[in-house]
CSV table of C-alpha atoms and ligand atoms in Angstrom, one decimal:
chain,number,residue,atom,x,y,z
A,38,UNK,CA,38.3,-14.0,3.1
A,39,UNK,CA,36.3,-11.0,4.1
A,40,UNK,CA,33.0,-11.8,5.9
A,41,UNK,CA,29.8,-10.8,4.1
A,42,UNK,CA,26.9,-9.3,6.1
A,43,UNK,CA,23.3,-10.3,5.5
A,44,UNK,CA,20.8,-7.8,4.2
A,45,UNK,CA,17.0,-8.3,3.9
A,46,UNK,CA,15.5,-7.0,0.7
A,47,UNK,CA,11.9,-5.8,0.2
A,48,UNK,CA,10.1,-5.0,-3.0
A,49,UNK,CA,6.8,-3.1,-3.1
A,50,UNK,CA,5.2,-3.6,-6.5
A,51,UNK,CA,2.6,-0.9,-7.2
A,52,UNK,CA,0.7,0.0,-10.4
A,53,UNK,CA,3.0,3.1,-10.8
A,54,UNK,CA,6.3,2.3,-9.1
A,55,UNK,CA,8.3,-0.7,-7.9
A,56,UNK,CA,10.3,0.3,-4.8
A,57,UNK,CA,13.2,-1.8,-3.6
A,58,UNK,CA,14.8,-1.5,-0.2
A,59,UNK,CA,17.7,-3.2,1.6
A,60,UNK,CA,17.7,-3.5,5.4
A,61,UNK,CA,20.6,-4.1,7.7
A,62,UNK,CA,18.6,-5.2,10.8
A,63,UNK,CA,15.8,-2.5,10.8
A,64,UNK,CA,18.0,0.1,9.2
A,65,UNK,CA,17.5,1.0,5.5
A,66,UNK,CA,20.9,1.0,3.7
A,67,UNK,CA,19.8,1.4,0.1
A,68,UNK,CA,16.6,2.0,-1.9
A,69,UNK,CA,15.5,2.6,-5.5
A,70,UNK,CA,12.2,3.0,-7.3
A,71,UNK,CA,11.7,1.8,-10.8
A,72,UNK,CA,8.6,2.7,-12.9
A,73,UNK,CA,6.6,-0.5,-13.0
A,74,UNK,CA,5.8,0.2,-16.7
A,75,UNK,CA,9.5,-0.4,-17.5
A,76,UNK,CA,9.2,-4.1,-16.6
A,77,UNK,CA,6.3,-4.3,-19.1
A,78,UNK,CA,8.8,-3.4,-21.9
A,79,UNK,CA,10.7,-6.7,-21.2
A,80,UNK,CA,9.5,-10.1,-22.3
A,81,UNK,CA,8.0,-12.1,-19.4
A,82,UNK,CA,10.9,-14.5,-18.9
A,83,UNK,CA,13.3,-11.5,-18.4
A,84,UNK,CA,11.3,-9.8,-15.7
A,85,UNK,CA,12.5,-11.9,-12.7
A,86,UNK,CA,16.1,-11.5,-14.0
A,87,UNK,CA,15.6,-7.7,-14.2
A,88,UNK,CA,14.5,-7.6,-10.5
A,89,UNK,CA,17.6,-9.8,-9.6
A,90,UNK,CA,19.8,-7.4,-11.5
A,91,UNK,CA,18.3,-4.3,-9.7
A,92,UNK,CA,18.9,-6.0,-6.4
A,93,UNK,CA,22.5,-6.7,-7.4
A,94,UNK,CA,23.0,-3.1,-8.4
A,95,UNK,CA,21.8,-1.9,-5.0
A,96,UNK,CA,23.7,-4.3,-2.8
A,97,UNK,CA,26.7,-2.5,-1.2
A,98,UNK,CA,30.1,-4.1,-1.2
A,99,UNK,CA,30.6,-6.5,1.7
A,100,UNK,CA,27.0,-7.5,2.0
A,101,UNK,CA,25.0,-10.5,0.7
A,102,UNK,CA,21.3,-11.0,0.4
A,103,UNK,CA,19.7,-13.0,3.2
A,104,UNK,CA,16.0,-13.0,2.1
A,105,UNK,CA,13.5,-11.2,-0.2
A,106,UNK,CA,10.0,-10.2,0.6
A,107,UNK,CA,7.5,-8.9,-2.0
A,108,UNK,CA,4.3,-6.8,-1.5
A,109,UNK,CA,2.2,-6.9,-4.7
A,110,UNK,CA,-0.7,-4.7,-5.5
A,111,UNK,CA,-4.0,-6.5,-5.8
A,112,UNK,CA,-4.8,-10.2,-5.4
A,113,UNK,CA,-2.0,-12.6,-4.6
A,114,UNK,CA,-2.5,-16.4,-4.3
A,115,UNK,CA,-0.8,-17.2,-1.0
A,116,UNK,CA,-0.7,-20.9,-1.8
A,117,UNK,CA,1.1,-20.6,-5.1
A,118,UNK,CA,2.8,-17.2,-4.6
A,119,UNK,CA,1.4,-16.1,-7.9
A,120,UNK,CA,0.1,-12.5,-8.4
A,121,UNK,CA,-3.3,-12.4,-9.9
A,122,UNK,CA,-3.8,-8.8,-10.9
A,123,UNK,CA,-4.3,-8.3,-14.6
A,124,UNK,CA,-5.8,-4.8,-13.9
A,125,UNK,CA,-2.9,-2.9,-12.4
A,126,UNK,CA,0.0,-5.3,-12.2
A,127,UNK,CA,-0.3,-7.3,-15.3
A,128,UNK,CA,3.5,-7.5,-16.0
A,129,UNK,CA,4.1,-9.5,-12.8
A,130,UNK,CA,0.9,-11.6,-12.8
A,131,UNK,CA,0.0,-15.1,-13.7
A,132,UNK,CA,3.5,-16.6,-13.9
A,133,UNK,CA,5.7,-18.2,-11.1
A,134,UNK,CA,7.7,-15.0,-10.3
A,135,UNK,CA,8.4,-16.1,-6.7
A,136,UNK,CA,9.7,-19.5,-7.7
A,137,UNK,CA,11.9,-18.0,-10.4
A,138,UNK,CA,13.3,-15.5,-7.9
A,139,UNK,CA,13.9,-18.2,-5.3
A,140,UNK,CA,15.8,-20.3,-7.9
A,141,UNK,CA,17.9,-17.3,-9.1
A,142,UNK,CA,18.7,-15.8,-5.6
A,143,UNK,CA,18.9,-19.1,-3.6
A,144,UNK,CA,17.4,-17.3,-0.5
A,145,UNK,CA,14.0,-17.4,1.1
A,146,UNK,CA,11.4,-15.4,-0.9
A,147,UNK,CA,8.0,-14.5,0.5
A,148,UNK,CA,5.1,-12.6,-1.0
A,149,UNK,CA,1.8,-11.0,0.1
A,150,UNK,CA,-0.6,-8.3,-0.9
A,151,UNK,CA,0.9,-4.8,-0.8
A,152,UNK,CA,-1.6,-3.5,1.8
A,153,UNK,CA,-0.8,-6.4,4.1
A,154,UNK,CA,3.0,-5.8,3.9
A,155,UNK,CA,2.6,-2.0,4.4
A,156,UNK,CA,0.4,-2.8,7.5
A,157,UNK,CA,3.1,-5.1,8.8
A,158,UNK,CA,5.7,-2.4,8.2
A,159,UNK,CA,3.7,0.2,10.2
A,160,UNK,CA,2.8,-2.4,12.9
A,161,UNK,CA,6.4,-3.6,13.5
A,162,UNK,CA,8.4,-0.5,12.6
A,163,UNK,CA,6.1,2.5,12.4
A,164,UNK,CA,2.9,4.2,13.6
A,165,UNK,CA,1.1,1.0,14.5
A,166,UNK,CA,3.5,-0.2,17.3
A,167,UNK,CA,1.5,-1.1,20.4
A,168,UNK,CA,-1.8,-1.5,18.6
A,169,UNK,CA,-3.8,-4.7,19.3
A,170,UNK,CA,-6.0,-4.4,16.3
A,171,UNK,CA,-4.7,-2.1,13.6
A,172,UNK,CA,-6.6,-1.1,10.4
A,173,UNK,CA,-4.5,0.4,7.6
A,174,UNK,CA,-6.0,2.2,4.7
A,175,UNK,CA,-3.8,3.2,1.8
A,176,UNK,CA,-5.1,6.1,-0.3
A,177,UNK,CA,-3.0,5.9,-3.5
A,178,UNK,CA,-3.6,5.2,-7.1
A,179,UNK,CA,-6.3,2.8,-5.7
A,180,UNK,CA,-7.4,2.0,-2.1
A,181,UNK,CA,-5.7,-0.8,-0.1
A,182,UNK,CA,-7.0,-2.1,3.2
A,183,UNK,CA,-5.5,-4.4,5.7
A,184,UNK,CA,-6.4,-5.4,9.3
A,185,UNK,CA,-3.9,-6.9,11.7
A,186,UNK,CA,-5.3,-8.5,14.8
A,187,UNK,CA,-2.3,-8.8,17.2
A,188,UNK,CA,-0.1,-8.6,14.1
A,189,UNK,CA,-2.0,-11.4,12.2
A,190,UNK,CA,-3.5,-10.3,8.9
A,191,UNK,CA,-7.2,-10.9,8.4
A,192,UNK,CA,-7.8,-13.2,5.4
A,193,UNK,CA,-10.9,-14.7,3.7
A,194,UNK,CA,-11.7,-18.4,4.0
A,195,UNK,CA,-9.9,-18.9,0.7
A,196,UNK,CA,-6.7,-17.5,2.3
A,197,UNK,CA,-6.7,-14.4,0.1
A,198,UNK,CA,-6.5,-10.9,1.4
A,199,UNK,CA,-10.0,-9.3,1.3
A,200,UNK,CA,-10.0,-6.4,-1.2
A,201,UNK,CA,-11.8,-4.1,1.2
A,202,UNK,CA,-11.0,-1.0,-0.9
A,203,UNK,CA,-13.7,-2.2,-3.2
A,204,UNK,CA,-17.0,-1.8,-1.3
A,205,UNK,CA,-20.1,0.0,-2.5
A,206,UNK,CA,-20.4,3.4,-0.7
A,207,UNK,CA,-22.8,5.4,-2.9
A,208,UNK,CA,-25.4,5.3,-5.6
A,209,UNK,CA,-22.9,6.9,-8.0
A,210,UNK,CA,-23.3,5.2,-11.4
A,211,UNK,CA,-19.6,5.2,-12.1
A,212,UNK,CA,-18.5,1.6,-12.5
A,213,UNK,CA,-15.2,0.2,-11.2
A,214,UNK,CA,-13.0,-2.4,-12.8
A,215,UNK,CA,-13.9,-4.6,-9.8
A,216,UNK,CA,-17.5,-4.9,-11.1
A,217,UNK,CA,-19.2,-2.6,-8.5
A,218,UNK,CA,-20.9,0.7,-9.1
A,219,UNK,CA,-20.4,3.4,-6.5
A,220,UNK,CA,-17.2,1.7,-5.4
A,221,UNK,CA,-15.1,3.3,-2.7
A,222,UNK,CA,-11.9,3.2,-4.7
A,223,UNK,CA,-13.5,5.1,-7.6
A,224,UNK,CA,-14.6,7.9,-5.2
A,225,UNK,CA,-11.9,8.1,-2.5
A,226,UNK,CA,-8.5,7.0,-3.9
A,227,UNK,CA,-5.9,9.7,-4.5
A,228,UNK,CA,-6.6,9.2,-8.2
A,229,UNK,CA,-10.2,10.2,-7.6
A,230,UNK,CA,-9.2,13.3,-5.7
A,231,UNK,CA,-6.8,14.3,-8.5
A,232,UNK,CA,-9.7,14.0,-11.0
A,233,UNK,CA,-12.0,16.0,-8.8
A,234,UNK,CA,-9.4,18.8,-8.5
A,235,UNK,CA,-8.5,18.7,-12.2
A,236,UNK,CA,-11.0,21.5,-13.2
A,237,UNK,CA,-9.7,23.8,-10.4
A,238,UNK,CA,-6.1,22.9,-10.7
A,239,UNK,CA,-5.4,21.6,-14.2
A,240,UNK,CA,-1.6,21.6,-13.8
A,241,UNK,CA,-1.6,19.6,-10.6
A,242,UNK,CA,1.2,17.1,-10.6
A,243,UNK,CA,1.4,14.7,-7.6
A,244,UNK,CA,4.8,15.0,-5.8
A,245,UNK,CA,6.3,15.8,-2.4
A,246,UNK,CA,5.2,19.5,-2.6
A,247,UNK,CA,1.6,18.8,-3.4
A,248,UNK,CA,0.3,18.9,0.2
A,249,UNK,CA,1.9,22.3,0.9
A,250,UNK,CA,0.6,23.6,-2.4
A,251,UNK,CA,-2.9,22.4,-1.7
A,252,UNK,CA,-2.9,24.0,1.8
A,253,UNK,CA,-2.3,27.4,0.0
A,254,UNK,CA,-4.9,26.7,-2.7
A,255,UNK,CA,-7.5,25.6,-0.1
A,256,UNK,CA,-7.0,28.9,1.9
A,257,UNK,CA,-7.2,31.0,-1.3
A,258,UNK,CA,-9.9,29.1,-3.1
A,259,UNK,CA,-13.1,28.0,-1.3
A,260,UNK,CA,-13.9,25.6,-4.2
A,261,UNK,CA,-10.6,23.7,-3.6
A,262,UNK,CA,-11.4,23.5,0.2
A,263,UNK,CA,-14.9,22.2,-0.7
A,264,UNK,CA,-13.5,19.5,-3.0
A,265,UNK,CA,-11.2,18.4,-0.2
A,266,UNK,CA,-14.0,18.3,2.4
A,267,UNK,CA,-16.1,16.2,0.0
A,268,UNK,CA,-13.1,13.9,-0.5
A,269,UNK,CA,-12.9,13.5,3.3
A,270,UNK,CA,-16.6,12.5,3.3
A,271,UNK,CA,-16.0,9.9,0.6
A,272,UNK,CA,-13.0,8.5,2.6
A,273,UNK,CA,-15.2,8.5,5.7
A,274,UNK,CA,-18.1,6.7,4.1
A,275,UNK,CA,-16.0,3.7,3.4
A,276,UNK,CA,-14.1,3.9,6.6
A,277,UNK,CA,-17.2,4.0,8.8
A,278,UNK,CA,-18.2,0.7,7.3
A,279,UNK,CA,-14.8,-0.8,8.0
A,280,UNK,CA,-14.6,0.6,11.5
A,281,UNK,CA,-18.1,-0.7,12.3
A,282,UNK,CA,-17.2,-4.2,11.1
A,283,UNK,CA,-13.6,-4.5,12.2
A,284,UNK,CA,-13.5,-2.4,15.5
A,285,UNK,CA,-9.8,-1.5,15.4
A,286,UNK,CA,-8.1,0.4,18.2
A,287,UNK,CA,-6.1,2.4,15.6
A,288,UNK,CA,-6.5,3.3,12.0
A,289,UNK,CA,-3.3,4.2,10.1
A,290,UNK,CA,-3.8,6.2,6.9
A,291,UNK,CA,-1.1,5.9,4.3
A,292,UNK,CA,-0.5,6.5,0.6
A,293,UNK,CA,0.0,9.8,-1.1
A,294,UNK,CA,-3.3,11.3,-0.1
A,295,UNK,CA,-2.7,10.6,3.6
A,296,UNK,CA,-0.5,13.7,3.8
A,297,UNK,CA,-3.6,15.7,3.1
A,298,UNK,CA,-5.5,14.4,6.2
A,299,UNK,CA,-5.5,17.9,7.9
A,300,UNK,CA,-7.2,19.3,4.8
A,301,UNK,CA,-9.9,16.6,4.5
A,302,UNK,CA,-10.4,15.9,8.2
A,303,UNK,CA,-13.5,18.0,8.5
A,304,UNK,CA,-15.3,15.9,5.9
A,305,UNK,CA,-13.9,12.7,7.3
A,306,UNK,CA,-15.1,13.5,10.9
A,307,UNK,CA,-18.5,14.5,9.6
A,308,UNK,CA,-18.9,11.1,7.8
A,309,UNK,CA,-17.7,9.2,10.9
A,310,UNK,CA,-20.1,10.9,13.3
A,311,UNK,CA,-22.7,8.4,14.5
A,312,UNK,CA,-25.4,8.3,17.1
A,313,UNK,CA,-24.3,7.4,20.6
A,314,UNK,CA,-24.2,3.7,21.1
A,315,UNK,CA,-23.1,3.3,17.4
A,316,UNK,CA,-20.0,5.5,17.6
A,317,UNK,CA,-16.9,4.1,15.9
A,318,UNK,CA,-13.3,4.4,17.2
A,319,UNK,CA,-12.0,7.4,15.2
A,320,UNK,CA,-8.4,7.1,16.5
A,321,UNK,CA,-6.9,7.8,13.1
A,322,UNK,CA,-3.3,8.7,12.5
A,323,UNK,CA,-1.0,9.2,9.5
A,324,UNK,CA,1.6,6.6,8.6
A,325,UNK,CA,5.0,7.3,10.0
A,326,UNK,CA,6.9,5.3,7.3
A,327,UNK,CA,5.1,7.0,4.4
A,328,UNK,CA,5.7,5.5,1.0
A,329,UNK,CA,8.4,3.2,2.4
A,330,UNK,CA,6.0,1.2,4.6
A,331,UNK,CA,5.3,-1.4,1.9
A,332,UNK,CA,8.9,-2.1,1.0
A,333,UNK,CA,10.0,-2.1,4.6
A,334,UNK,CA,7.1,-4.5,5.6
A,335,UNK,CA,8.0,-6.7,2.6
A,336,UNK,CA,11.6,-6.8,3.8
A,337,UNK,CA,10.6,-8.2,7.2
A,338,UNK,CA,8.0,-10.7,5.8
A,339,UNK,CA,10.3,-13.7,5.4
A,340,UNK,CA,11.6,-13.3,9.0
A,341,UNK,CA,8.0,-13.1,10.3
A,342,UNK,CA,7.1,-16.2,8.4
A,343,UNK,CA,10.2,-18.1,9.5
A,344,UNK,CA,9.7,-17.1,13.2
A,345,UNK,CA,6.0,-18.1,12.9
A,346,UNK,CA,4.8,-14.6,13.8
A,347,UNK,CA,2.6,-14.9,10.7
B,1044,LIG,ZN1,-13.9,-1.4,-7.1
């Protein structure tokens, strides 16, 4: 009988897309992204089965699944493995998804918050290698934040991942679903930038060409450049709080807006400028794994737990 080779699977569940990767060692051998809304069209008991089927479809001949790691957007209860995000990931929340997947797949299944697994991906496989204390900020549909101290994620006393994308940064009266007004996510997520640009660029669609298109627009239209600078200031206002509190040696920016860093760096630098003696470490870099960081980090999560590196 032919020997089967083990692959590690990772699933990154976001509000918009659910990305699945398969790793042979640290090498990606297959990936797929499914709109998360598609899972909402299935009744709840069928959603774990649908994930198992997607994994089966991706698995190349001659390989078997060794483990599965999941990164889920928003709060995850690390004791029960249950996702508690009725705001942006309702279709996978408040039922024992991990236990169901473990039963169906008969392999180790681990779960954590998506910002944590993306940070683990960058720390072990990407831009964060060599950092002692790495802050990762994901600027996507929302804002995700994770801090790794020597590879160990910072958690609250309840074991949960601190939702540090939701901190008050201004007196803006806009209220966030988290309950705050002037919340960082409402003002500095990629979604917020898109909204700010909507009047100038009504046809803006977010895709792989957006950054290049915005460079041209920013050169040709001072108003677009100004919006991007103001966006950088908003990113910086939240970031200066986190840098002051956490003191990382490296900050990795990821998410779809991170590619625009050269366009909003002026505003960001201005917001991070402090008096001497209060200066923050502004060693900020872009993610090297891009959108794949979450799924790749999720794929190595069960190994990190088994080898007690987490
Ligand atoms: Zn909020």
